[in-house]
Structures are given as C-alpha cells and as structure tokens.
Amino acid sequence: MNVLLILSVILFILMILIGGKTGALSFISLFFNFGVLMMTIFFMLDPNVNPIIITMIACAVISCINLFFIDEVNRKTATAFLSTLITIAILLLLIDMVTKITMIQGFGEEQSEELAPYSLYIGVDFVKIGASVIIISTIGAITEVAISITSSMGETLHHHPTISRKDLFLSGMRIGKDILGTDTNTLFFAFFGGYLALLIWFKDLDYTLGEIINSKIFSSEIITIFCAGIGVALIIPITSWINAYFPVRARKN
C-alpha cells in the first residue's frame, strides 16, 4: 500500500509539473475511469443486461471523461468524441464476429488449477464478455489517436486558414501514418511485457510454437492487439475526414 501511495504521489507531482492544470485533470480522470469500469463490471453481473450494450455506454462515458473533462468541450474534443464513437461502432461488428468464430471466451486450461475451487456457472454470456473485454482494451488507444490527429489538424488549420479540404484531409492522414506505427508497436510490446512470465512458462513446459499460438490465453491477447490495431487504423481516416469536412464547411458558410 505504501508503495502504491508513493508511486501515485510521484505520478501526480510529475503530471502537474509537466502538464499543469491538464496534467492534474488527467490524474483525476484515472479515478473516474476506474469507477466507470467498476460500475460496468457490477452491471455485467446482471444476467438480464447485455454486456456489449453496457460496454458501449461505458466507452462513451470514458471518452467523455478523457476528452471533455480534461480538454473541455470544444470543436477539437467534439470531433474526437464523434470519431471515437463511429470507430467503436464499426469495430464492434468485427469483434462480435471474431469472438464467435475463434471461441476465445472464458478461461484457458492453464488457469484451470487456480479456478478449480470456484464455480464457473455465474449466469453470464462469456462470448459477449469476451467481446466487451476487447472493446474496453481498444478504447484508450482509439481516443488517444483521435485527439492527437484532431489537435494537429487544428494547428494546421490555424496557421493555414485558407487550406483546402483535400489538403487538410491529407495532412491528417500523414499525421495518422506517423502515429499508426508507434501505437501498434506500443500495443504489441505491452502484451509481451504483461505476459512475459506466461511465455517463459510455456517454454518451461516445452510448448511447441503451434501449441503457444493455439493457446486460448495467447490467442485472445493477440486478437485483442489486432482488433486494437484495426481500430487505430480505422480512426485515422474517420477523424481526418470529419475534421476536414466540418471546419472547411463552417468557413465557407
């Protein structure tokens, strides 16, 4: 507990020193997001509630916190919020199909020993829970890319107010291409960092490459990374188009 408190204080101080008011709001938003996720879990325990619907509502609330609470309500955050919702809605169709085909829901056999004393008949649809997990895992990266592109395009429009819609859109796409590579690699290395002990365990158990790839734990995380990467790739043209269309249209009017 003392270590957690010390690290929290260090993070809070650094965020204030570097980010000022925005940094302080970002730190507070961590607790708000944690509260939203806990409420989401509680609602998912109700068998009469669709976990995917609850997850979509939670993603919308989390996006509001990360965008409007930190950066206030303005054209930049509104565009990023709209882009995030559109991307999540499109991505949901893919995620729902993938989870049904791959059957990655539930727990892997490597976790059976720890779960043996407990009953798994908890009355929830694990297929939908699996889809919800992937959606929640992607929301952070998608929101980050949306606000980054929107902010950069806003600066471009500010310094070049007469720029055409096409050139502004292409500017957003170029910014997105630079973000795409770093974000997908961040997701990839976050997986290996978090599951390095599991991979070492696979090696000690003499798992073949095929057994590792077909392991439910491994494949579910890789699928999450791919879905998050697809979401990051999708939001780049969506955000660029929305952020190029409406400001230029408002300028013409």
Coordinates of N, CA and C in Angstrom, one line a residue, residues 87-88 91-92 94-95 98 131 133-146 179-188 190-191 219-236:
T87 N -15.9 4.8 -34.8 CA -14.9 3.7 -34.9 C -15.3 2.6 -34.0
I88 N -15.7 2.8 -32.8 CA -16.1 1.7 -31.9 C -17.3 1.0 -32.4
L91 N -16.0 -1.2 -35.3 CA -15.2 -2.2 -34.7 C -16.0 -3.3 -34.0
L92 N -17.1 -2.9 -33.4 CA -17.9 -3.8 -32.6 C -18.4 -4.9 -33.5
L94 N -17.0 -6.2 -36.1 CA -15.8 -7.2 -36.3 C -15.5 -8.0 -35.1
I95 N -15.5 -7.3 -33.9 CA -15.2 -8.0 -32.7 C -16.2 -9.1 -32.3
V98 N -15.6 -12.0 -34.6 CA -14.3 -12.7 -34.3 C -14.4 -13.5 -33.0
A131 N -16.1 -10.2 -26.0 CA -16.2 -9.1 -26.9 C -16.1 -7.8 -26.1
V133 N -14.4 -7.3 -23.4 CA -13.0 -7.1 -22.9 C -12.2 -6.5 -24.1
I134 N -12.4 -7.0 -25.3 CA -11.6 -6.4 -26.4 C -12.0 -5.0 -26.7
I135 N -13.3 -4.6 -26.6 CA -13.8 -3.3 -26.8 C -13.1 -2.3 -25.8
I136 N -13.2 -2.7 -24.5 CA -12.6 -1.8 -23.5 C -11.1 -1.7 -23.7
S137 N -10.4 -2.8 -24.1 CA -9.0 -2.7 -24.3 C -8.6 -1.8 -25.5
T138 N -9.5 -1.5 -26.4 CA -9.2 -0.7 -27.5 C -9.5 0.8 -27.3
I139 N -10.4 1.1 -26.4 CA -10.9 2.5 -26.3 C -9.8 3.5 -26.0
G140 N -8.9 3.1 -25.2 CA -7.8 4.1 -24.8 C -7.0 4.5 -26.0
A141 N -6.5 3.5 -26.8 CA -5.7 3.8 -28.0 C -6.5 4.5 -29.0
I142 N -7.7 4.2 -29.2 CA -8.5 4.9 -30.2 C -8.7 6.4 -29.8
T143 N -9.1 6.6 -28.6 CA -9.3 8.0 -28.1 C -8.0 8.8 -28.2
E144 N -6.9 8.2 -27.9 CA -5.6 8.9 -28.0 C -5.3 9.3 -29.4
V145 N -5.5 8.4 -30.4 CA -5.2 8.7 -31.8 C -6.1 9.8 -32.3
A146 N -7.4 9.7 -31.9 CA -8.4 10.7 -32.3 C -8.0 12.1 -31.8
I179 N 1.5 8.2 -36.4 CA 1.0 7.6 -35.1 C 0.8 6.1 -35.2
L180 N 0.3 5.7 -36.4 CA -0.1 4.3 -36.6 C 1.0 3.3 -36.2
G181 N 2.2 3.5 -36.7 CA 3.3 2.6 -36.4 C 3.7 2.6 -34.9
T182 N 3.8 3.7 -34.3 CA 4.2 3.7 -32.9 C 3.1 3.1 -32.0
D183 N 1.8 3.4 -32.3 CA 0.7 2.9 -31.4 C 0.6 1.4 -31.5
T184 N 0.7 0.8 -32.7 CA 0.6 -0.6 -32.9 C 1.7 -1.3 -32.2
N185 N 2.9 -0.7 -32.3 CA 4.1 -1.3 -31.6 C 3.9 -1.2 -30.1
T186 N 3.3 -0.1 -29.6 CA 3.1 0.0 -28.2 C 2.1 -1.0 -27.7
L187 N 1.1 -1.3 -28.4 CA 0.1 -2.4 -28.0 C 0.8 -3.7 -28.0
F188 N 1.7 -4.0 -29.0 CA 2.4 -5.3 -29.1 C 3.3 -5.5 -28.0
A190 N 3.3 -4.0 -25.1 CA 2.5 -4.0 -23.8 C 2.1 -5.4 -23.5
F191 N 1.7 -6.2 -24.6 CA 1.3 -7.6 -24.4 C 2.5 -8.4 -23.9
S219 N -3.8 -16.6 -27.7 CA -4.6 -16.1 -28.9 C -5.5 -15.0 -28.6
S220 N -6.1 -15.0 -27.4 CA -7.1 -14.0 -27.0 C -6.4 -12.6 -26.9
E221 N -5.2 -12.6 -26.4 CA -4.4 -11.4 -26.3 C -4.0 -10.9 -27.6
I222 N -3.5 -11.8 -28.5 CA -3.1 -11.4 -29.8 C -4.3 -10.8 -30.6
I223 N -5.4 -11.5 -30.5 CA -6.6 -11.0 -31.2 C -7.0 -9.6 -30.7
T224 N -6.8 -9.4 -29.4 CA -7.1 -8.1 -28.8 C -6.2 -7.0 -29.4
I225 N -4.9 -7.4 -29.6 CA -3.9 -6.5 -30.2 C -4.3 -6.1 -31.6
F226 N -4.7 -7.2 -32.4 CA -5.1 -7.0 -33.8 C -6.3 -6.1 -33.9
C227 N -7.3 -6.3 -33.0 CA -8.5 -5.5 -33.0 C -8.2 -4.1 -32.7
A228 N -7.4 -3.9 -31.7 CA -7.0 -2.5 -31.3 C -6.2 -1.9 -32.4
G229 N -5.3 -2.6 -33.1 CA -4.6 -2.1 -34.2 C -5.5 -1.7 -35.4
I230 N -6.5 -2.5 -35.6 CA -7.5 -2.2 -36.6 C -8.3 -1.0 -36.3
G231 N -8.7 -0.8 -35.0 CA -9.4 0.4 -34.5 C -8.5 1.6 -34.7
V232 N -7.2 1.5 -34.4 CA -6.3 2.7 -34.6 C -6.2 3.0 -36.1
A233 N -6.1 2.0 -36.9 CA -6.1 2.3 -38.4 C -7.4 2.9 -38.9
L234 N -8.5 2.4 -38.4 CA -9.8 2.9 -38.9 C -10.0 4.4 -38.5
I235 N -9.6 4.7 -37.3 CA -10.0 6.1 -36.8 C -9.2 7.2 -37.5
I236 N -8.1 6.8 -38.1 CA -7.3 7.8 -38.8 C -8.0 8.5 -39.9

